[in-house]
Short mmCIF file of N, CA and C in Angstrom, two decimals:
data_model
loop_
_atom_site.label_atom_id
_atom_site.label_comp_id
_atom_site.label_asym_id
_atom_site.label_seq_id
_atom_site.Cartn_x
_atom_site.Cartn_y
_atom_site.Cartn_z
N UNK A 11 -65.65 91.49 -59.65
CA UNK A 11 -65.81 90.95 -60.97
C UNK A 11 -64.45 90.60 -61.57
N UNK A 12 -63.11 91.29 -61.81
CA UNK A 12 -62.25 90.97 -61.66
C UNK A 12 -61.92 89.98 -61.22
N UNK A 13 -61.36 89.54 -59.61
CA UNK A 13 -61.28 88.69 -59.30
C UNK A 13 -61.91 87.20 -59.94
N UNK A 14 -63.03 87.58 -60.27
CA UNK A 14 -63.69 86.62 -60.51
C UNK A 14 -63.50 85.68 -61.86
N UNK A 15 -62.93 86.86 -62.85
CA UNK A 15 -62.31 86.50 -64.29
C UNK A 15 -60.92 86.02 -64.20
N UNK A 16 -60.41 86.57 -63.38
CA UNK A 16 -59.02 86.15 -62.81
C UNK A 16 -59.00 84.79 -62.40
N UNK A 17 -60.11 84.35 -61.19
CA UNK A 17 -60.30 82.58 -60.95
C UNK A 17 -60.76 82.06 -62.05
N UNK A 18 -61.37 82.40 -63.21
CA UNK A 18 -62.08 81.63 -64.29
C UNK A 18 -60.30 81.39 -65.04
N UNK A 19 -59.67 82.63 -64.65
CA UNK A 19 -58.60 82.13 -65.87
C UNK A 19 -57.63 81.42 -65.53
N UNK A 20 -57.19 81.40 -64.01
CA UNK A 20 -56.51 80.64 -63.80
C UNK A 20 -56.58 79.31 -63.55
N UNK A 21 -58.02 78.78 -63.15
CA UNK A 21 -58.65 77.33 -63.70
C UNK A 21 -58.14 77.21 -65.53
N UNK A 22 -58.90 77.77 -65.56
CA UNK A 22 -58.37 77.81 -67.66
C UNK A 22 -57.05 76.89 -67.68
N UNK A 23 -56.06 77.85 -66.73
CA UNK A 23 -54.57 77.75 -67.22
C UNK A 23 -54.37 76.40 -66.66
N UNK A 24 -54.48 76.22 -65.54
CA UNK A 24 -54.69 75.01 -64.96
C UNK A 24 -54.69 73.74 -65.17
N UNK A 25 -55.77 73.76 -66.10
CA UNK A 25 -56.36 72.68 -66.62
C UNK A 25 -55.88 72.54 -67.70
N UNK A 26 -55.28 73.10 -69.11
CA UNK A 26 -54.66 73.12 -69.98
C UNK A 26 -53.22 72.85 -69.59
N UNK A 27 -52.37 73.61 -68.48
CA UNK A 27 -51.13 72.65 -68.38
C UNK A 27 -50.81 71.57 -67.40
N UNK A 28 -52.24 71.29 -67.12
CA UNK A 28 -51.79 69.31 -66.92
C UNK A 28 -52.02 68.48 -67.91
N UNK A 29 -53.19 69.31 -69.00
CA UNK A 29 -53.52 68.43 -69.64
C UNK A 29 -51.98 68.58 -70.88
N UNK A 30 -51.56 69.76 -71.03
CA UNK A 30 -50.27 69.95 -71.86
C UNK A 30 -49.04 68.90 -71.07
N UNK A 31 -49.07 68.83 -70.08
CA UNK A 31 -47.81 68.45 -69.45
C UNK A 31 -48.02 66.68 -69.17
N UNK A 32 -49.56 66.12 -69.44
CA UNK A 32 -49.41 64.65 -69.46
C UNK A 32 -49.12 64.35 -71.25
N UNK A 33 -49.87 65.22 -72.10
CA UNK A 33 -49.43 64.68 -73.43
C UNK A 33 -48.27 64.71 -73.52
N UNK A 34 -47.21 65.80 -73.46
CA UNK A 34 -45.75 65.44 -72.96
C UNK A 34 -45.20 64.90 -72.64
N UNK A 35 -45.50 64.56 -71.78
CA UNK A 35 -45.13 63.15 -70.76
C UNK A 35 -45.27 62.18 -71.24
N UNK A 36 -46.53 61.22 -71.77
CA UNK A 36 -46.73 60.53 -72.86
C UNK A 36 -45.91 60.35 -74.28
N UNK A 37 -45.84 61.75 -74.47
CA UNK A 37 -44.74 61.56 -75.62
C UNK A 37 -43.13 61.15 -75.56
N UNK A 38 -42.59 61.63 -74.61
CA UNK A 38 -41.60 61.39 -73.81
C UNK A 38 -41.20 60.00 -73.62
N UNK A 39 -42.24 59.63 -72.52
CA UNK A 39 -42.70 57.66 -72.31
C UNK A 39 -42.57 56.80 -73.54
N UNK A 40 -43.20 57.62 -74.72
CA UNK A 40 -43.40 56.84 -75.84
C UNK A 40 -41.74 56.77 -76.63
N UNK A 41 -41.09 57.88 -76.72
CA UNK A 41 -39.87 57.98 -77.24
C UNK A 41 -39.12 56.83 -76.18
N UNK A 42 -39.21 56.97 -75.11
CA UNK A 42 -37.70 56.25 -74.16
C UNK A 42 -38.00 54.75 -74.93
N UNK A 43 -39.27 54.49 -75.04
CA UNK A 43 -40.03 52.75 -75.14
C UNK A 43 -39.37 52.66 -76.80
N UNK A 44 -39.56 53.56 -77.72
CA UNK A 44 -39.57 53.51 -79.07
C UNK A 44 -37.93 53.36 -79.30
N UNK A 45 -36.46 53.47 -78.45
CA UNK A 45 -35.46 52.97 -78.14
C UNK A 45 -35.03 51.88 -78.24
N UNK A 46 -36.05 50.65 -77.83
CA UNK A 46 -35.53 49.77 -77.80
C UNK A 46 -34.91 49.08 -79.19
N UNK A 47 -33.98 48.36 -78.71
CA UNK A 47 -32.90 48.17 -80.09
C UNK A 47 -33.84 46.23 -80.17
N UNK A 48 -33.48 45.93 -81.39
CA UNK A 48 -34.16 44.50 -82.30
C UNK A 48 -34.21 43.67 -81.02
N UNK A 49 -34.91 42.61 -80.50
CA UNK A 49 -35.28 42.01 -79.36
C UNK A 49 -34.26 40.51 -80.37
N UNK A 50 -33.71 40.40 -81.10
CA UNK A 50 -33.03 39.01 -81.37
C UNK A 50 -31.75 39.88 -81.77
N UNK A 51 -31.13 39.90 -80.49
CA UNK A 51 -29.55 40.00 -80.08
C UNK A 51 -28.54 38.41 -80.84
N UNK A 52 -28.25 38.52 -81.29
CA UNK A 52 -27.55 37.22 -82.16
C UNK A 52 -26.27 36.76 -81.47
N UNK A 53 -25.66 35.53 -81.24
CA UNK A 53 -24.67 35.31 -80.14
C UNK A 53 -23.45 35.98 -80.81
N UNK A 54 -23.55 36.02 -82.20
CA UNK A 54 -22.85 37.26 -83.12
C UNK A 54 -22.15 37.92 -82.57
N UNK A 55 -23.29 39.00 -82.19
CA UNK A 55 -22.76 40.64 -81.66
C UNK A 55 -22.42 40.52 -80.34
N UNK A 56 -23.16 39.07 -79.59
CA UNK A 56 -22.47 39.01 -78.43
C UNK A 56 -20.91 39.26 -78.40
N UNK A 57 -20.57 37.81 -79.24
CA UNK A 57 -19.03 37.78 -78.85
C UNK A 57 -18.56 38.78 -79.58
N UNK A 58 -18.85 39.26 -80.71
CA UNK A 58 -17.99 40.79 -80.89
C UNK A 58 -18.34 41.80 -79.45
N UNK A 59 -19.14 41.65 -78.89
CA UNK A 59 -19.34 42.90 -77.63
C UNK A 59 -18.24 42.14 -76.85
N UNK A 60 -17.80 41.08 -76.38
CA UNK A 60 -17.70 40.39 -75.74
C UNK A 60 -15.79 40.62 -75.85
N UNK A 61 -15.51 40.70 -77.37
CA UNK A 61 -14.21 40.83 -77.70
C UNK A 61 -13.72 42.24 -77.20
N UNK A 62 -14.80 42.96 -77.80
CA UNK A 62 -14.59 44.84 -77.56
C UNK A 62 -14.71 45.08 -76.12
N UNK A 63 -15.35 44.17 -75.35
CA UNK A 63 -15.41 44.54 -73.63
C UNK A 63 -13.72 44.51 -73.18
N UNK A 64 -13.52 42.86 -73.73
CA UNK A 64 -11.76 42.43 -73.00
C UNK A 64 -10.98 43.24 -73.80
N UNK A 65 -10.81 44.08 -75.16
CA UNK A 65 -10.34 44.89 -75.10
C UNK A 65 -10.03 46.43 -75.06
N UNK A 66 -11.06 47.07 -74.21
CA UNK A 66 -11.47 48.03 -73.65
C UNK A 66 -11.08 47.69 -72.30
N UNK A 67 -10.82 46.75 -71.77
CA UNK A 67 -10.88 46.49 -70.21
C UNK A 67 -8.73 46.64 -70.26
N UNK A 68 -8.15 45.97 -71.31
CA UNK A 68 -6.98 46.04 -71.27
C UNK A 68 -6.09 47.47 -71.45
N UNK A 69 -6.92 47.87 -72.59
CA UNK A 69 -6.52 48.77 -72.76
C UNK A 69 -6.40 50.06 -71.29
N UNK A 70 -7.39 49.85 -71.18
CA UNK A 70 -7.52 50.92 -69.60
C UNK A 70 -6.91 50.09 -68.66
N UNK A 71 -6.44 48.59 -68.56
CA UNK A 71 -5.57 48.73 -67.51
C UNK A 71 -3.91 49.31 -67.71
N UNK A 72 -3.61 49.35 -69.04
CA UNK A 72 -2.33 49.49 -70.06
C UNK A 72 -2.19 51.11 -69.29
N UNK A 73 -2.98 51.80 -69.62
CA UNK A 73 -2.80 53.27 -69.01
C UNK A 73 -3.16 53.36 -67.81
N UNK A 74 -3.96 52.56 -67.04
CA UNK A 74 -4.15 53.34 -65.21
C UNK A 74 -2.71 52.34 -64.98
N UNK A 75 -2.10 51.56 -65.64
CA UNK A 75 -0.90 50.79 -65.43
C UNK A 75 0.45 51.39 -65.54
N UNK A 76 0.19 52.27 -66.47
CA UNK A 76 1.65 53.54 -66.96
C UNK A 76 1.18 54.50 -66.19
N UNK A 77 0.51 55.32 -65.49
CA UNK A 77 -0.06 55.96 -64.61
C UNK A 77 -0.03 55.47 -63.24
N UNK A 78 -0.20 54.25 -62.86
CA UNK A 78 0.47 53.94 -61.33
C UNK A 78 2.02 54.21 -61.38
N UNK A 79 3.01 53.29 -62.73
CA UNK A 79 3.95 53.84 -62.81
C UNK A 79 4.92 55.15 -62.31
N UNK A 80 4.03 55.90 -63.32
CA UNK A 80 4.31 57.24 -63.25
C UNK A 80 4.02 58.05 -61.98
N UNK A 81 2.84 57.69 -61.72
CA UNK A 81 2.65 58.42 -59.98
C UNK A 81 3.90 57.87 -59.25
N UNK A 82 4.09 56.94 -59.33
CA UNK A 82 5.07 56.03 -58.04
C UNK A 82 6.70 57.06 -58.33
N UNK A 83 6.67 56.71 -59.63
CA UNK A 83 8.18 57.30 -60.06
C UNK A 83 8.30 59.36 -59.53
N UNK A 84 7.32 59.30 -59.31
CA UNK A 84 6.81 60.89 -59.34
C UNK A 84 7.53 61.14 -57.73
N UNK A 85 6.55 60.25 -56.87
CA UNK A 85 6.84 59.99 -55.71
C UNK A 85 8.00 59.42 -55.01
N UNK A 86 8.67 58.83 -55.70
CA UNK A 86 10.00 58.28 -55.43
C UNK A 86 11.08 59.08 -55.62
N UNK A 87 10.78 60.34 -56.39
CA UNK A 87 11.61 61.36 -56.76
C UNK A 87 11.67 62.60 -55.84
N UNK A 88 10.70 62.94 -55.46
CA UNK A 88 11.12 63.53 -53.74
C UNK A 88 12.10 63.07 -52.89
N UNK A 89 11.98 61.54 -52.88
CA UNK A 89 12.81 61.01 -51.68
C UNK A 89 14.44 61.48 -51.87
N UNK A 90 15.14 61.58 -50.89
CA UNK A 90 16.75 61.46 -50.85
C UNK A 90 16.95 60.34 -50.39
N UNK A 91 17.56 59.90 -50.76
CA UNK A 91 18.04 58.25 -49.98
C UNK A 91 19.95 58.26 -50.71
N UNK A 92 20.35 57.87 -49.64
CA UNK A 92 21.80 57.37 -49.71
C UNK A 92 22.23 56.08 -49.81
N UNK A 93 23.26 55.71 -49.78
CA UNK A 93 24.15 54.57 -49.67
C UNK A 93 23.31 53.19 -48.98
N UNK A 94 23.09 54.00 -47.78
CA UNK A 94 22.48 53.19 -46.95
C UNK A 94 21.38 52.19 -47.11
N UNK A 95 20.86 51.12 -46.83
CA UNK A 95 20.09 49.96 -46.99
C UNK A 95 18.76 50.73 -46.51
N UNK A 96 17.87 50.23 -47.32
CA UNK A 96 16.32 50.57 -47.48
C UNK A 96 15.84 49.25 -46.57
N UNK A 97 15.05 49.10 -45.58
CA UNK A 97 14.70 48.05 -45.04
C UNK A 97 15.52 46.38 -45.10
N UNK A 98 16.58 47.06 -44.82
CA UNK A 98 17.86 45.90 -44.97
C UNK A 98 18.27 45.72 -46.66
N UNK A 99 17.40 46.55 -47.54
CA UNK A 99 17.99 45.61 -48.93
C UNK A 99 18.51 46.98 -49.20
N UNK A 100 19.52 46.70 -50.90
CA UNK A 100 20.19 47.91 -51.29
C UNK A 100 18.18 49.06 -52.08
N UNK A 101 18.96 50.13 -51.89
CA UNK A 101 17.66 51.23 -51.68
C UNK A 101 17.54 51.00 -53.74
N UNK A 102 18.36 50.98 -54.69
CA UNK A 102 18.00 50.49 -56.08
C UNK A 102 16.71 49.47 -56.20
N UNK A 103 17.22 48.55 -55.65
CA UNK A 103 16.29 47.38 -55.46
C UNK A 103 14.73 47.62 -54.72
N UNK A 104 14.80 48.19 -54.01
CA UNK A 104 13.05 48.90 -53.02
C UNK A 104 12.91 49.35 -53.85
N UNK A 105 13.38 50.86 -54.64
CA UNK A 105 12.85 51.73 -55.60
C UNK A 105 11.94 51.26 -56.70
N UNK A 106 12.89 50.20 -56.74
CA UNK A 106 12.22 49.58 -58.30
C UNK A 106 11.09 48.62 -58.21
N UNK A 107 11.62 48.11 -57.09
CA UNK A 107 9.86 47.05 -56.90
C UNK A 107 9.18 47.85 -56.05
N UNK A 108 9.47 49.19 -55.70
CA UNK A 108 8.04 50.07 -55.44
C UNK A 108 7.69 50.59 -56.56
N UNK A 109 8.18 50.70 -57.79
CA UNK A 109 7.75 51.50 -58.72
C UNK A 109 6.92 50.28 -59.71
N UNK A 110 7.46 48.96 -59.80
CA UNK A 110 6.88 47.83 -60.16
C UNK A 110 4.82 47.67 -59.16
N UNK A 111 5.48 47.90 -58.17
CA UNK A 111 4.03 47.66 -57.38
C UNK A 111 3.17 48.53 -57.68
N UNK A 112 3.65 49.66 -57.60
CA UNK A 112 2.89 51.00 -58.25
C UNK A 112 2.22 50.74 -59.12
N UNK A 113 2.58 50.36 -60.70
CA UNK A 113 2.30 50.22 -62.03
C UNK A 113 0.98 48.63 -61.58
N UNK A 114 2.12 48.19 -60.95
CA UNK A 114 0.54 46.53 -60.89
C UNK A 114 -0.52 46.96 -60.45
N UNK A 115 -0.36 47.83 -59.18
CA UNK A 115 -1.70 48.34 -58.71
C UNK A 115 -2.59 48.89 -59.72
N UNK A 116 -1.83 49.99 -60.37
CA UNK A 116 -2.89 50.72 -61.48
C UNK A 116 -3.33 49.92 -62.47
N UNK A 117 -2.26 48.63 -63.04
CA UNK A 117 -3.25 47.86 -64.04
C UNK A 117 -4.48 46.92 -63.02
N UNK A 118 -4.49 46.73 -62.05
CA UNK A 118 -5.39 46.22 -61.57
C UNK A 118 -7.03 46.99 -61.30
N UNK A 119 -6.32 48.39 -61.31
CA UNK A 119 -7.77 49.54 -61.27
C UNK A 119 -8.35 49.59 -62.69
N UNK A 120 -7.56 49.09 -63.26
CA UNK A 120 -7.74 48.92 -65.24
C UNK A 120 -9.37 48.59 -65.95
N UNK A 121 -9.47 47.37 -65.26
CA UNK A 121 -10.93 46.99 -65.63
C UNK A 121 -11.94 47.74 -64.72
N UNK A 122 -12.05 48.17 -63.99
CA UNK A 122 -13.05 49.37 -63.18
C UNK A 122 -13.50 50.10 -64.24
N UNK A 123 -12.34 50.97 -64.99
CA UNK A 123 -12.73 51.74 -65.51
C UNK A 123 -13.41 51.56 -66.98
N UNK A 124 -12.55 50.37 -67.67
CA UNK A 124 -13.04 49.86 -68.60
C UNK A 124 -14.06 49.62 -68.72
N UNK A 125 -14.86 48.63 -67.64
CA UNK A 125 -16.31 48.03 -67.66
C UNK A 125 -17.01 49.62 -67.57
N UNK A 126 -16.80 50.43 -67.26
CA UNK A 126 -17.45 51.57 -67.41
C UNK A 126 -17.60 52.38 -68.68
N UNK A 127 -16.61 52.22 -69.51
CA UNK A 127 -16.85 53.12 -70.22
C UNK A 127 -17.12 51.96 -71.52
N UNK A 128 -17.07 50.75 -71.32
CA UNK A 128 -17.70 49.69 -71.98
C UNK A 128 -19.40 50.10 -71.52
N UNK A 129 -20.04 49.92 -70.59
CA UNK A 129 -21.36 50.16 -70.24
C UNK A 129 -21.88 51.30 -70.54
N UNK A 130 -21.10 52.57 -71.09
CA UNK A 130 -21.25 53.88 -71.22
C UNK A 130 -21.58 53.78 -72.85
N UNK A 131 -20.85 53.31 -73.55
CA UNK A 131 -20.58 53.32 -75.04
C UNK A 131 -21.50 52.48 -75.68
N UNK A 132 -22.11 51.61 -75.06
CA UNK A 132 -22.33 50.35 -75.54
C UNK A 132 -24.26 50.62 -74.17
N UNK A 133 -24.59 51.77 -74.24
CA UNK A 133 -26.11 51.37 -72.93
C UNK A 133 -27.36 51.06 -73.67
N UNK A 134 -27.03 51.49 -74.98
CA UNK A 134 -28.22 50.95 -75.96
C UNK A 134 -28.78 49.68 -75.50
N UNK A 135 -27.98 48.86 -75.71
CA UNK A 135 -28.16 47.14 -75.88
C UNK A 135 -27.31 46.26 -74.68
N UNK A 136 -27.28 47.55 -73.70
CA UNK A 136 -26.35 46.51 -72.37
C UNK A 136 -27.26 45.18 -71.82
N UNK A 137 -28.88 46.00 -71.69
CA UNK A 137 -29.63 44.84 -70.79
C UNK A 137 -29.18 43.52 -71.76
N UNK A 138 -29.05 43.91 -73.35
CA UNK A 138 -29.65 42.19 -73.92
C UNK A 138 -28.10 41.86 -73.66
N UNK A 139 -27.21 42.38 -73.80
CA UNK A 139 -25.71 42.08 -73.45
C UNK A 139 -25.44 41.14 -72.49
N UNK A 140 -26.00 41.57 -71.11
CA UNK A 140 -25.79 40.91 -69.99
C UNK A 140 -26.80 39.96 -69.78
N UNK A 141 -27.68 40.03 -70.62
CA UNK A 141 -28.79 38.56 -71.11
C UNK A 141 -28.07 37.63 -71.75
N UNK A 142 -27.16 38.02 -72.35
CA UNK A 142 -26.60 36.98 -73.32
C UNK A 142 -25.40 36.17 -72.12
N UNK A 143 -24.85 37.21 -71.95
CA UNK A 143 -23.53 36.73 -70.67
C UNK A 143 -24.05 35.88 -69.77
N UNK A 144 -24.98 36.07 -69.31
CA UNK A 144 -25.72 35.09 -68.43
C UNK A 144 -26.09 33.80 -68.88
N UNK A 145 -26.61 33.75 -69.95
CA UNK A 145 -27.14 32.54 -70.80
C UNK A 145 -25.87 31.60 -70.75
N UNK A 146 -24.20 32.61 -71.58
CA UNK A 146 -23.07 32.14 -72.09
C UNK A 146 -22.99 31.81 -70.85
N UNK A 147 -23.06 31.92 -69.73
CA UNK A 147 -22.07 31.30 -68.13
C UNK A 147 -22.74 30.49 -67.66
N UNK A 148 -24.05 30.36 -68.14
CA UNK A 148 -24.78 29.10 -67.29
C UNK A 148 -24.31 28.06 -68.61
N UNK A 149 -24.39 28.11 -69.96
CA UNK A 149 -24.01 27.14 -70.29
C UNK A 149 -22.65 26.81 -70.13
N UNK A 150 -21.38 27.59 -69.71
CA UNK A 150 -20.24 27.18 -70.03
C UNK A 150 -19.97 26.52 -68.55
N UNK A 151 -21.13 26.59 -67.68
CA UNK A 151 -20.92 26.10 -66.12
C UNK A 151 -21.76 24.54 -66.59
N UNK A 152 -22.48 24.80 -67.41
CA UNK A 152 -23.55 23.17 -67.20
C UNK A 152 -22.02 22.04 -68.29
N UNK A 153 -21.71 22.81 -69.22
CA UNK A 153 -20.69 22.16 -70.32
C UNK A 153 -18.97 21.76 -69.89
N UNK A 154 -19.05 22.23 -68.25
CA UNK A 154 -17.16 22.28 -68.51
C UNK A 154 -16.79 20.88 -68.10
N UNK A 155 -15.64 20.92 -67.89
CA UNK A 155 -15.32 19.54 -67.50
C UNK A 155 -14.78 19.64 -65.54
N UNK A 156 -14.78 18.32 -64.87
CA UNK A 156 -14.54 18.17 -63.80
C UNK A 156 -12.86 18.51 -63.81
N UNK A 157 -12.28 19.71 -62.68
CA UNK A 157 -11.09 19.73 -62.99
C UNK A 157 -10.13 19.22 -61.76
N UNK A 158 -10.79 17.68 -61.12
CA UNK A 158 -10.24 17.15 -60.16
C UNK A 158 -9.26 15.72 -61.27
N UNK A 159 -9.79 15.49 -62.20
CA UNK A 159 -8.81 14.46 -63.09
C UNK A 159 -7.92 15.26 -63.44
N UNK A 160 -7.40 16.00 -63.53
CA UNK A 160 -6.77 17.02 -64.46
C UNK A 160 -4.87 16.82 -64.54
N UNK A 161 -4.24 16.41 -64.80
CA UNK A 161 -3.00 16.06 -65.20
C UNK A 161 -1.95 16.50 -65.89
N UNK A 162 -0.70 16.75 -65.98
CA UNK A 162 0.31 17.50 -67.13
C UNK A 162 -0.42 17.43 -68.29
N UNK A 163 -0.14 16.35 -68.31
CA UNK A 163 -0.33 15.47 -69.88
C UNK A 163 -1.79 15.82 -70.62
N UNK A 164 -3.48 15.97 -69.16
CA UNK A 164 -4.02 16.29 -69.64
C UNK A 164 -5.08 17.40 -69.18
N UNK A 165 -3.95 18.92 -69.44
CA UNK A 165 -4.67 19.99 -68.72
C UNK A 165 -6.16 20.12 -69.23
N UNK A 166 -7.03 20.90 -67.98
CA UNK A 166 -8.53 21.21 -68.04
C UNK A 166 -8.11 22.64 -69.25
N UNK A 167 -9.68 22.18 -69.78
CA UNK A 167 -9.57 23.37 -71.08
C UNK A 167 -10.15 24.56 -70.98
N UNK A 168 -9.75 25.82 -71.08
CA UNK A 168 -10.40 27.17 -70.62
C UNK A 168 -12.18 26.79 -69.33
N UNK A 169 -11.68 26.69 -68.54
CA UNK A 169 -12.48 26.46 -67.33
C UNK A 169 -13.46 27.21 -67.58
N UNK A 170 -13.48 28.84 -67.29
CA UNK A 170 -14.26 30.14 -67.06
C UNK A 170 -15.25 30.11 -68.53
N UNK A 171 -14.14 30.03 -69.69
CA UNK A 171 -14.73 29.67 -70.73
C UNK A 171 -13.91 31.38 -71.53
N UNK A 172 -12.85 31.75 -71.04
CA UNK A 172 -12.56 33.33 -71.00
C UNK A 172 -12.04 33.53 -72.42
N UNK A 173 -11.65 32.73 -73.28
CA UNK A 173 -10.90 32.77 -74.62
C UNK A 173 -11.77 32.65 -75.63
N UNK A 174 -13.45 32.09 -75.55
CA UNK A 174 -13.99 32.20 -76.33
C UNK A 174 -14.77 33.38 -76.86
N UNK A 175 -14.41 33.59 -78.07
CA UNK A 175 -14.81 35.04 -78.76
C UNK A 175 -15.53 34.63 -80.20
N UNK A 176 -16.14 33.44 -80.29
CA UNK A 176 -17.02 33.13 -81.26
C UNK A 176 -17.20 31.31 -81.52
N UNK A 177 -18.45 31.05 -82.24
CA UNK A 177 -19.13 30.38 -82.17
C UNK A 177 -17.89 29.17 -82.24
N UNK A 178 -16.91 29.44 -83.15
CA UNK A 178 -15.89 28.61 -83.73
C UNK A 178 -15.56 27.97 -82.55
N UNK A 179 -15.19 29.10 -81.80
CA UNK A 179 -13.99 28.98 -80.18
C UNK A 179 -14.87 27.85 -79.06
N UNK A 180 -16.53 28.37 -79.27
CA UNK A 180 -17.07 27.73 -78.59
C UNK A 180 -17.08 26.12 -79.02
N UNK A 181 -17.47 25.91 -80.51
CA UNK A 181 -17.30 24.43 -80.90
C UNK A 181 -16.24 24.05 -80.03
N UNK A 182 -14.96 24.33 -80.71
CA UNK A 182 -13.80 23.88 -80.39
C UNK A 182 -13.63 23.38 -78.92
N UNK A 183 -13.78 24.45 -77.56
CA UNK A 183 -13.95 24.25 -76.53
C UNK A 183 -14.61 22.73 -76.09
N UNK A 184 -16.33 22.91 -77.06
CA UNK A 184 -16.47 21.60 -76.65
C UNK A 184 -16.15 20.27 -76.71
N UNK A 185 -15.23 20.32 -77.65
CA UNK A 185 -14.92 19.16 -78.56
C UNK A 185 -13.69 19.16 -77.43
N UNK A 186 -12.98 19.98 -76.98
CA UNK A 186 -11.74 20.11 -75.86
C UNK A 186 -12.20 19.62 -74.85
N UNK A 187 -13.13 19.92 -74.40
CA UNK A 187 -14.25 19.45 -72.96
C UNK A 187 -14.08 17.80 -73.30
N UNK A 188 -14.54 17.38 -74.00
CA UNK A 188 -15.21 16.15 -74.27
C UNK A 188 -14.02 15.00 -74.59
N UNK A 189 -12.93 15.89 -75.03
CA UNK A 189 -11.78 15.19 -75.32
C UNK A 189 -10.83 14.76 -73.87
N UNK A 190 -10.95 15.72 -72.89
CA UNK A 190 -10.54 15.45 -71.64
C UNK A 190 -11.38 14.79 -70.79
N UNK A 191 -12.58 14.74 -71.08
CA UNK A 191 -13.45 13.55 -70.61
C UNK A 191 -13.30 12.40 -70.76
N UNK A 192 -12.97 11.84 -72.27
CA UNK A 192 -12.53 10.96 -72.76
C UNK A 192 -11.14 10.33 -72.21
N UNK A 193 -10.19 11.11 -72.26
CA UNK A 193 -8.89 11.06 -71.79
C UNK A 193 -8.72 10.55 -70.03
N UNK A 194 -9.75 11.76 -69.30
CA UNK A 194 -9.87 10.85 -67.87
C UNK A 194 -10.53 9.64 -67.50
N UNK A 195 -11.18 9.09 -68.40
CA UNK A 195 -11.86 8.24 -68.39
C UNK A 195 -11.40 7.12 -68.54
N UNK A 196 -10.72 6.91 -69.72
CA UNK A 196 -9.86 5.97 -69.86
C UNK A 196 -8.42 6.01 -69.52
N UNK A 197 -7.46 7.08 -68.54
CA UNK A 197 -6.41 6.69 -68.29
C UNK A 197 -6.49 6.55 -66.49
N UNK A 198 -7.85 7.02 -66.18
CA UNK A 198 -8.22 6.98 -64.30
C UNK A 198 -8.41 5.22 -64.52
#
């Protein structure tokens, strides 16, 4: 008989924490969904995200850049070296454009880290972010100009499209586009 109250109760329990553990779950589901940030992302906040990305990306190459530096100089300070020629040149001269190479390397690891902690800071609204970036590169690929006319007199205008940081920049661009169109047109 025991036993028997014992299987009645542990059905009981059973059945109450799946049924406890899907309303949970549900609620849970419902919170991650209830996250989502305004579905009309404005090209606005783009290019302000857009400004705060390139300078978040500099900034972290500025320090993994004083940090290659510094490792290199770290490492160069063990060495003994004399009088004598470093791979035929005077050993001043190696030192310093190893300590130069050092520092380039680390600003080059710069944006790695940046785009990360840009995607970290900013995960609210990354998907519509990189919705927008996409949109901005197919138009600045359908809008640029051909850069086989291209001349002193009349350089191609931000190609990539990398300087524009608002609607202004974008006018302008096109009116730049259109002006070197003009220009190859009539001096080819």
């Amino acid at each position: 008989m025991l036993t028997n109250q014992l299987g009645i109760f542990n059905r009981v329990i059973s059945k109450n924490s799946s049924a406890l553990f899907k309303q949970s779950g549900n609620k849970i589901f419902q919170r991650l969904n209830s996250t989502k940030v305004n579905e009309s992302f404005s090209w606005q906040e783009y290019f302000k995200l857009k400004k705060q990305k390139n300078f978040i990306n500099f900034g972290a190459s500025s320090i993994t850049g004083l940090g290659g530096v510094l490792i290199t100089l770290g490492a160069i300070a063990n060495i003994e070296f004399d009088e004598k020629p470093m791979f035929g040149f005077d050993p001043v001269i190696v030192l310093s454009t190893t300590v130069i190479l050092g520092g380039g390397i680390g600003y080059l690891f710069g944006p790695t880290f940046g785009s990360s902690l840009f995607k970290l800071s900013n995960r609210r609204i990354l998907h519509q972010f990189n919705k927008r970036d996409q949109q901005f590169l197919a138009r600045i690929k359908d809008k640029r100009v051909d850069p086989s006319s291209q001349s002193f007199s009349n350089p191609v205008p931000d190609y990539y499209g990398e300087k524009i940081y608002s609607l202004n920049d974008y006018k302008q661009w096109l009116r730049d586009c259109n002006a070197f169109r003009r220009k190859a047109k009539e001096f080819l």
